[in-house]
Coordinates of C-alpha atoms in Angstrom, one line a residue:
X1 CA -1.7 37.9 25.3
X2 CA -1.3 37.9 21.5
X3 CA -4.7 36.8 20.3
X4 CA -3.7 36.3 16.7
X5 CA -0.7 34.2 17.7
X6 CA -3.0 32.1 19.9
X7 CA -5.4 31.6 17.1
X8 CA -2.5 30.4 14.9
X9 CA -1.5 28.0 17.6
X10 CA -5.0 26.5 17.8
X11 CA -4.9 25.9 14.0
X12 CA -1.4 24.5 14.0
X13 CA -2.2 20.8 14.3
X14 CA -4.6 21.0 11.3
X15 CA -1.7 21.9 9.0
X16 CA 0.4 18.8 9.9
X17 CA 0.4 15.6 7.9
X18 CA -1.9 13.0 9.5
X19 CA 0.9 10.7 10.7
X20 CA 2.7 13.6 12.4
X21 CA -0.5 15.0 13.9
X22 CA -1.2 11.5 15.3
X23 CA 2.3 11.4 16.8
X24 CA 2.0 14.7 18.5
X25 CA -1.6 14.2 19.8
X26 CA -0.5 12.3 22.9
X27 CA 2.7 14.3 23.4
X28 CA 1.5 18.0 23.6
X29 CA -1.0 19.7 25.8
X30 CA -1.8 22.0 22.9
X31 CA -4.4 24.8 22.9
X32 CA -7.5 23.3 21.3
X33 CA -10.0 26.1 21.2
X34 CA -10.3 29.8 21.9
X35 CA -12.5 31.3 24.7
X36 CA -14.1 34.6 23.7
X37 CA -16.2 37.2 25.4
X38 CA -18.1 39.5 23.1
X39 CA -15.7 38.7 20.3
X40 CA -12.6 39.3 22.4
X41 CA -10.2 36.4 23.0
X42 CA -9.9 35.9 26.8
X43 CA -8.3 32.5 27.0
X44 CA -8.2 29.0 25.5
X45 CA -9.1 25.4 26.3
X46 CA -6.4 22.8 26.7
X47 CA -6.6 19.0 26.8
X48 CA -6.6 17.4 30.2
X49 CA -3.4 15.7 31.3
X50 CA -3.8 11.8 31.1
X51 CA -3.7 9.9 34.3
X52 CA -0.5 8.1 33.5
X53 CA 1.4 11.4 33.7
X54 CA 0.7 11.7 37.5
X55 CA 2.6 10.3 40.4
X56 CA -0.5 9.4 42.3
X57 CA -3.4 9.7 39.9
X58 CA -6.1 8.5 42.3
X59 CA -5.3 11.1 45.0
X60 CA -7.6 14.1 45.4
X61 CA -4.8 16.4 44.4
X62 CA -2.5 14.2 42.2
X63 CA 1.1 15.4 41.6
X64 CA 2.2 15.7 38.0
X65 CA 5.1 13.4 37.1
X66 CA 7.6 16.2 36.2
X67 CA 11.0 15.2 34.8
X68 CA 12.6 17.0 37.7
X69 CA 12.0 13.8 39.7
X70 CA 14.4 12.0 37.4
X71 CA 17.0 14.7 38.0
X72 CA 17.2 13.9 41.7
X73 CA 19.5 11.5 43.5
X74 CA 18.4 7.9 44.2
X75 CA 17.8 8.6 47.9
X76 CA 15.1 11.3 47.1
X77 CA 13.4 8.9 44.7
X78 CA 13.4 6.1 47.3
X79 CA 11.8 8.5 49.8
X80 CA 9.2 9.6 47.3
X81 CA 8.4 6.0 46.4
X82 CA 8.2 4.9 50.0
X83 CA 5.8 7.7 50.9
X84 CA 3.7 7.3 47.8
X85 CA 3.4 3.6 46.7
X86 CA 1.5 4.5 43.5
X87 CA 4.4 6.7 42.5
X88 CA 7.0 3.9 42.6
X89 CA 6.4 2.7 39.0
X90 CA 6.5 6.2 37.7
X91 CA 9.6 7.3 39.5
X92 CA 11.9 4.3 39.0
X93 CA 13.4 4.9 35.5
X94 CA 16.4 2.8 34.6
X95 CA 19.0 3.7 31.9
X96 CA 17.0 2.2 29.1
X97 CA 13.8 4.1 30.2
X98 CA 15.8 7.4 30.3
X99 CA 17.1 6.8 26.8
X100 CA 13.6 6.0 25.6
X101 CA 12.3 9.2 27.1
X102 CA 15.0 11.2 25.4
X103 CA 14.2 9.5 22.1
X104 CA 10.5 10.2 22.5
X105 CA 11.0 13.9 23.4
X106 CA 13.5 14.3 20.6
X107 CA 11.0 13.0 18.1
X108 CA 8.4 15.6 19.3
X109 CA 10.9 18.5 19.1
X110 CA 12.0 17.4 15.7
X111 CA 8.5 17.4 14.3
X112 CA 7.8 20.8 15.9
X113 CA 11.0 22.3 14.5
X114 CA 10.3 21.1 11.0
X115 CA 7.0 22.9 11.1
X116 CA 8.2 26.2 12.5
X117 CA 7.5 25.7 16.2
X118 CA 10.0 26.0 19.0
X119 CA 9.4 25.3 22.7
X120 CA 11.7 28.0 24.2
X121 CA 11.1 27.3 27.8
X122 CA 12.2 23.7 27.6
X123 CA 12.7 22.6 31.2
X124 CA 11.7 19.9 33.7
X125 CA 8.7 22.0 34.8
X126 CA 7.2 21.8 31.3
X127 CA 8.0 18.2 30.6
X128 CA 5.9 15.4 32.2
X129 CA 6.8 11.7 31.8
X130 CA 5.2 8.3 32.0
X131 CA 6.8 4.9 31.9
X132 CA 3.6 2.9 31.2
X133 CA 2.2 1.7 29.0
X134 CA 5.5 2.9 27.3
X135 CA 8.0 5.6 28.2
X136 CA 7.0 8.9 26.7
X137 CA 6.9 12.6 27.4
X138 CA 4.2 15.2 27.5
X139 CA 5.0 18.9 26.9
X140 CA 2.7 21.3 28.8
X141 CA 2.4 25.1 28.8
X142 CA 2.3 25.0 25.0
X143 CA 0.8 28.4 24.8
X144 CA 4.2 29.9 25.5
X145 CA 5.8 28.1 22.5
X146 CA 6.9 30.2 19.5
X147 CA 5.2 29.4 16.2
X148 CA 6.1 31.1 12.9
X149 CA 8.3 33.6 14.9
X150 CA 5.4 34.6 17.2
X151 CA 4.2 33.5 20.6
X152 CA 0.9 34.1 22.4
X153 CA 2.7 35.1 25.6
X154 CA 6.1 36.5 26.4
X155 CA 8.7 33.8 26.3
X156 CA 10.4 33.1 29.7
X157 CA 13.2 30.8 30.9
X158 CA 13.4 28.6 33.9
X159 CA 16.3 29.2 36.4
X160 CA 19.3 26.9 35.7
X161 CA 17.9 26.2 32.2
X162 CA 18.7 29.5 30.5
X163 CA 20.7 29.7 27.3
X164 CA 24.1 31.4 27.4
X165 CA 24.0 35.2 27.7
X166 CA 23.3 37.1 24.6
X167 CA 21.3 34.3 22.9
X168 CA 17.7 34.4 21.8
X169 CA 15.5 32.5 24.1
X170 CA 13.1 30.8 21.7
X171 CA 14.9 29.3 18.7
X172 CA 15.7 25.8 17.4
X173 CA 19.3 26.5 18.7
X174 CA 18.0 27.3 22.2
X175 CA 15.9 24.1 22.2
X176 CA 19.0 22.1 21.0
X177 CA 21.0 23.6 23.9
X178 CA 18.4 22.6 26.5
X179 CA 17.9 19.2 25.1
X180 CA 21.6 18.5 25.5
X181 CA 21.4 19.9 29.0
X182 CA 18.5 17.5 29.8
X183 CA 20.5 14.5 28.4
X184 CA 23.4 15.4 30.7
X185 CA 21.2 15.9 33.8
X186 CA 19.1 12.8 33.3
X187 CA 22.2 10.6 33.7
X188 CA 23.9 12.8 36.2
X189 CA 20.7 12.7 38.3
X190 CA 21.3 16.3 39.1
X191 CA 19.3 19.5 38.6
X192 CA 22.2 21.7 37.7
X193 CA 25.0 19.6 36.4
X194 CA 26.9 20.2 33.2
X195 CA 29.2 17.2 33.6
X196 CA 29.0 14.9 30.6
X197 CA 30.9 12.2 32.5
X198 CA 27.9 10.1 33.6
X199 CA 26.5 10.3 30.0
X200 CA 29.8 9.2 28.6
X201 CA 29.5 6.0 30.6
X202 CA 26.3 5.3 28.7
X203 CA 27.7 6.3 25.3
X204 CA 30.8 8.3 24.3
X205 CA 28.9 9.4 21.2
X206 CA 26.0 10.9 23.2
X207 CA 28.6 12.6 25.4
X208 CA 30.2 14.2 22.3
X209 CA 26.8 15.4 21.2
X210 CA 26.1 16.9 24.6
X211 CA 29.5 18.7 24.6
X212 CA 28.7 20.2 21.2
X213 CA 25.3 21.3 22.4
X214 CA 26.6 23.0 25.6
X215 CA 29.9 24.4 24.5
X216 CA 29.6 25.2 20.8
X217 CA 28.3 28.3 19.1
X218 CA 24.5 28.2 18.5
X219 CA 24.9 27.5 14.8
X220 CA 27.3 24.6 15.5
X221 CA 25.0 22.7 17.9
X222 CA 23.7 19.3 16.8
X223 CA 20.1 19.6 15.8
X224 CA 17.7 17.5 17.9
X225 CA 17.2 15.0 15.1
X226 CA 20.9 14.2 15.1
X227 CA 20.6 12.5 18.5
X228 CA 18.2 9.9 17.2
X229 CA 20.6 7.3 15.8
X230 CA 23.2 7.5 18.7
X231 CA 20.3 7.3 21.2
X232 CA 18.9 4.2 19.6
X233 CA 22.3 2.6 19.4
X234 CA 22.8 3.3 23.1
X235 CA 19.4 1.8 23.9
X236 CA 20.2 -1.3 21.8
X237 CA 23.3 -1.8 24.0
X238 CA 21.3 -1.1 27.2
X239 CA 18.7 -3.8 26.5
X240 CA 20.9 -6.4 24.8
X241 CA 21.0 -9.7 26.7
X242 CA 24.4 -11.0 27.7
X243 CA 26.0 -13.2 25.1
X244 CA 25.2 -16.8 25.5
X245 CA 27.5 -19.7 24.6
X246 CA 26.6 -21.0 21.2
X247 CA 27.7 -24.4 19.9
X248 CA 30.3 -24.1 17.1
X249 CA 28.0 -25.7 14.6
X250 CA 25.4 -23.0 15.1
X251 CA 27.7 -20.0 15.3
X252 CA 27.3 -19.1 11.6
X253 CA 23.6 -19.2 11.8
X254 CA 23.4 -17.2 14.9
X255 CA 25.4 -14.4 13.4
X256 CA 22.7 -14.1 10.8
X257 CA 20.3 -12.7 13.3
X258 CA 19.8 -9.0 12.9
X259 CA 19.9 -6.4 15.6
X260 CA 16.3 -5.3 15.7
X261 CA 16.9 -1.6 16.2
X262 CA 19.7 -1.1 13.6
X263 CA 18.0 -3.5 11.1
X264 CA 14.8 -1.6 11.1
X265 CA 16.6 1.7 11.0
X266 CA 19.0 0.7 8.2
X267 CA 17.1 -1.7 6.1
X268 CA 13.8 0.1 5.9
X269 CA 15.3 3.5 6.3
X270 CA 12.2 4.8 8.0
X271 CA 13.7 8.0 9.4
X272 CA 11.0 9.8 11.1
X273 CA 12.4 13.2 10.5
X274 CA 13.6 15.4 7.6
X275 CA 16.2 17.8 8.6
X276 CA 15.3 20.3 5.9
X277 CA 11.5 20.2 6.8
X278 CA 8.5 18.8 5.1
X279 CA 6.2 21.8 4.9
X280 CA 5.8 24.1 1.9
X281 CA 3.8 24.1 -1.3
X282 CA 3.7 21.2 -3.7
X283 CA 1.8 18.0 -3.6
X284 CA 2.5 14.4 -4.4
X285 CA 0.2 13.3 -7.2
X286 CA -0.2 10.7 -9.9
X287 CA -0.5 7.0 -9.5
X288 CA -3.3 5.0 -8.0
X289 CA -4.7 5.8 -4.5
X290 CA -2.6 4.6 -1.6
X291 CA -4.0 1.7 0.4
X292 CA -5.8 2.6 3.6
X293 CA -3.2 2.4 6.3
X294 CA -2.9 3.5 9.9
X295 CA 0.1 5.5 10.8
X296 CA 2.0 3.7 13.6
X297 CA 2.2 5.3 17.0
X298 CA 5.9 5.5 16.3
X299 CA 7.6 5.1 13.0
X300 CA 10.7 2.9 13.0
X301 CA 13.1 3.4 14.6
X302 CA 11.0 4.8 17.4
X303 CA 12.0 4.5 21.0
X304 CA 9.8 1.5 21.7
X305 CA 11.3 -0.8 19.0
X306 CA 14.3 -1.8 21.1
X307 CA 12.0 -3.1 23.9
X308 CA 12.2 -6.5 22.1
X309 CA 15.4 -8.4 22.5
X310 CA 14.4 -11.1 20.1
X311 CA 14.5 -14.3 22.0
X312 CA 14.2 -16.9 19.3
X313 CA 16.7 -19.8 19.3
X314 CA 19.3 -20.0 16.7
X315 CA 17.3 -22.7 15.0
X316 CA 14.6 -20.1 14.2
X317 CA 17.0 -18.5 11.7
X318 CA 17.1 -19.9 8.1
X319 CA 19.9 -22.4 7.7
X320 CA 23.0 -21.1 6.0
X321 CA 23.8 -22.5 2.5
X322 CA 26.4 -25.3 2.5
X323 CA 29.9 -24.1 2.2
X324 CA 30.4 -26.0 -1.0
X325 CA 27.8 -23.7 -2.8
X326 CA 29.2 -20.3 -3.6
X327 CA 26.9 -17.5 -2.7
X328 CA 25.3 -15.4 -5.5
X329 CA 24.3 -11.8 -5.5
X330 CA 20.7 -11.0 -4.8
X331 CA 18.7 -10.7 -8.0
X332 CA 17.9 -7.2 -9.3
X333 CA 14.7 -5.8 -7.9
X334 CA 12.6 -4.0 -10.5
X335 CA 10.6 -1.0 -9.2
X336 CA 7.6 -0.7 -11.4
X337 CA 6.2 2.8 -12.3
X338 CA 2.6 3.7 -11.6
X339 CA 0.3 3.8 -14.6
X340 CA -0.2 7.6 -14.3
X341 CA 3.4 8.4 -13.7
X342 CA 5.1 10.0 -16.8
X343 CA 7.7 7.7 -18.3
X344 CA 10.5 10.3 -18.3
X345 CA 14.2 9.8 -18.0
X346 CA 14.2 11.4 -14.5
X347 CA 11.5 9.1 -13.3
X348 CA 13.2 6.0 -14.7
X349 CA 16.5 7.1 -13.0
X350 CA 14.7 7.3 -9.7
X351 CA 13.1 3.9 -10.1
X352 CA 16.5 2.4 -11.1
X353 CA 18.2 4.0 -8.0
X354 CA 15.5 2.6 -5.7
X355 CA 15.8 -0.8 -7.4
X356 CA 19.6 -0.9 -6.6
X357 CA 18.8 0.2 -3.0
X358 CA 16.3 -2.6 -2.4
X359 CA 18.6 -5.1 -4.2
X360 CA 21.3 -4.3 -1.6
X361 CA 18.8 -4.7 1.2
X362 CA 17.7 -8.2 0.2
X363 CA 20.2 -10.0 2.2
X364 CA 18.7 -13.4 2.2
X365 CA 17.0 -14.2 -1.0
X366 CA 16.9 -17.9 -2.0
X367 CA 20.4 -18.3 -0.9
X368 CA 21.7 -15.0 -2.2
X369 CA 23.9 -12.6 -0.2
X370 CA 23.6 -9.0 0.5
X371 CA 25.2 -6.3 -1.6
X372 CA 25.4 -3.6 1.1
X373 CA 27.8 -1.4 -0.7
X374 CA 25.3 -1.1 -3.5
X375 CA 22.7 0.0 -1.0
X376 CA 25.0 2.5 0.7
X377 CA 25.8 4.1 -2.7
X378 CA 22.2 5.1 -3.0
X379 CA 22.1 7.0 0.2
X380 CA 23.0 10.7 0.6
X381 CA 25.7 10.7 3.3
X382 CA 24.7 14.3 4.3
X383 CA 21.3 13.0 5.3
X384 CA 20.2 11.4 8.6
X385 CA 20.1 7.8 7.5
X386 CA 23.8 7.1 7.9
X387 CA 24.3 9.3 11.0
X388 CA 24.9 6.1 13.1
X389 CA 27.8 5.0 10.9
X390 CA 27.8 3.0 7.7
X391 CA 29.9 0.1 8.8
X392 CA 27.4 -1.4 11.2
X393 CA 24.7 -0.5 8.7
X394 CA 26.6 -2.7 6.1
X395 CA 27.1 -5.5 8.5
X396 CA 23.4 -5.6 9.4
X397 CA 22.5 -6.0 5.7
X398 CA 24.7 -9.0 5.6
X399 CA 23.4 -10.5 8.9
X400 CA 19.7 -9.6 8.3
X401 CA 16.9 -11.5 6.8
X402 CA 14.6 -8.9 5.3
X403 CA 13.3 -9.3 1.8
X404 CA 11.7 -6.4 -0.2
X405 CA 9.4 -7.1 -3.1
X406 CA 6.4 -5.6 -5.0
X407 CA 8.0 -2.2 -5.2
X408 CA 6.1 0.5 -7.1
X409 CA 7.0 4.1 -7.7
X410 CA 3.6 5.9 -7.7
X411 CA 4.5 9.6 -7.9
X412 CA 7.4 12.1 -8.1
X413 CA 7.1 15.8 -7.4
X414 CA 9.4 18.6 -6.8
X415 CA 8.8 21.0 -3.9
X416 CA 11.3 23.8 -4.1
X417 CA 14.8 22.3 -4.1
X418 CA 13.5 18.9 -2.9
X419 CA 12.4 15.9 -4.9
X420 CA 9.8 13.7 -3.3
X421 CA 9.1 10.1 -4.4
X422 CA 6.1 8.1 -3.2
X423 CA 6.9 4.4 -3.2
X424 CA 4.9 1.3 -2.0
X425 CA 6.5 -2.1 -1.4
X426 CA 6.3 -5.2 0.7
X427 CA 8.8 -6.4 3.3
X428 CA 9.1 -9.9 4.8
X429 CA 11.1 -10.4 8.0
X430 CA 11.5 -12.9 10.7
X431 CA 9.2 -13.1 13.7
X432 CA 10.4 -10.6 16.3
X433 CA 11.9 -8.1 13.8
X434 CA 8.8 -6.4 12.4
X435 CA 8.2 -2.7 12.7
X436 CA 7.3 -1.2 16.1
X437 CA 4.9 -1.8 17.7
X438 CA 4.2 -5.0 15.7
X439 CA 7.5 -6.8 16.2
X440 CA 5.9 -10.2 15.5
X441 CA 4.8 -9.0 12.1
X442 CA 6.5 -11.1 9.4
X443 CA 5.0 -9.4 6.3
X444 CA 4.5 -5.6 6.1
X445 CA 3.2 -3.2 3.4
X446 CA 4.8 0.2 3.3
X447 CA 3.7 3.5 1.8
X448 CA 6.8 5.7 2.0
X449 CA 7.6 9.2 0.9
X450 CA 11.3 9.5 0.2
X451 CA 13.1 12.8 0.1
X452 CA 15.8 12.7 -2.6
X453 CA 18.8 14.7 -3.3
X454 CA 20.5 15.0 -6.7
X455 CA 24.1 15.5 -7.8
X456 CA 26.2 14.7 -10.8
X457 CA 26.0 11.0 -9.9
X458 CA 22.3 10.9 -10.0
X459 CA 19.6 10.7 -7.3
X460 CA 20.2 9.7 -3.7
X461 CA 17.9 8.9 -0.7
X462 CA 18.1 11.7 1.8
X463 CA 15.4 10.6 4.3
X464 CA 12.1 8.7 4.4
X465 CA 8.9 8.5 6.3
X466 CA 5.5 6.9 6.0
X467 CA 3.0 4.5 7.5
X468 CA 2.7 0.7 7.3
X469 CA 0.1 -2.1 7.6
X470 CA 0.3 -5.9 7.8
X471 CA 0.1 -7.8 4.5

C-alpha cells in the first residue's frame, strides 16, 4: 500500500469546488480517514454503503445491488425478484432507468477525470446502483483509483472488462473504453457482449459512440462527457408520452411547449462538465458577493430532469399573437457590469456577447420571437453545449417560453488559456419546466461560471456550470 497516495486520496474531496464535492458525496465510497499505528498507516475508514444500494437491506447479510444484476437476462432477474421480494424494485430497471444510470455514472466519471482521478477497474463489481429515490450509481473500492498518476494499491482489472492488449489499465481512455462497454452490455443484458445492436435500437447515436469507444484507438475514443447530450436525448424519447390528437385551433399553441430536457440544456446551457478541466490556479474575484445558494443535487441537464413529462394542457401555454400582428425580435438584453469590475474593452466585449446570447434565448417576450441564430453564434461549436446538434437547439428556442433578465457580469479572470466569467441572472419559465429537481419552479436565480474561448471573431461560450435558487 502506498501510504502517501492514500493520504492524497483522503484529501482529494477537499480540493473540489463545493458543488462538485456535493455531487460526488453520495456517489463514491471514498476513503475518509487514515488508520495509523505508531505513526504508520495501516488502513483507512470508508463510508458505509447506504441501504438503498442493497437488494434486501433488512436481511442479516444483505446483498449489494451490483450492476451485474442488470447485465443478466430477464429470466434470472425474475427468479431473483421471486426469491427476494424486497429486491424486486431494485432489480427491475427499464430502458429509461438504464439511461438514467448511465447519465449519473457518466457525470461522476467526468468530474473525477477533470480533477485528475481515474477509476481504472471500472466494472460491475465496483458499481452499485439504486432506483429509488432516483436512479443513481455508487462507486466502491475507491482506494484502487488512480489520482494524480498514483494509486494506493496496485491497479487490477476484472475478467471480461480488460482494456485491449498493450494499453495502460488506469487512464481516462481506459475508463472511456469500459464506460462504452457498460452501455453496450446494459442494453444487451449480457455480461460479455460487444454487440451494439440492442443499443442501436435505443439510439443510433449512442451506438455510434459505443463503436468509437470499443473499436477506435485510445486517443480517438469519445470522452465520457461526450455521452451526456445523446443520453439525455435518448431519455427524452424514452419517457415522452405518445402524441395526443390536438384540435386544429390549438396546434400552434401546443407547438410552443418546450421539451423539458433539451430546453434546460440549450436555453440555460448548464453543462455540468468542462472538457478541459476546471482545476488549476487563478480565482474569480471582483464584484459583490454571490447570493447564498444551494448547489442542486444535479445541475441541469442531470439524469433526473427528464422524469417530468410536462402534463399541462395546451391552454396552460401563453396564447400565440394574432396572425395579423407581425412578430418582432426580442429586445436587446443588457448585461450590467459589477461595480468592482474594470470597465475594459475585453470586459465590455464579454458583456455584449452574453447580452446577444440571452437575447436569442428570450423566445417569448411580450409577443417577441426568438433569435436562435444569434444565440448559436455566441457558442463555441468545439465545446460540449452543441454536441446534441444545433438544429433541435434552435427549434427549442423558438418553441420555448423562457425569459432571462437581471443579468450582471460580476467577475472575469484568466486561468492559463481559459477565460472565466461569473454571471448572475434570473430566468422565468412555465410551471413544469424549471431546473431539476424543482421542475415546478417558475422563477430561478442563477450564479454561473462560464468558460469562454476566444478567436478573431471575439469571445464564445465554451461551457458553463453553477448553482441556482428560487427567486
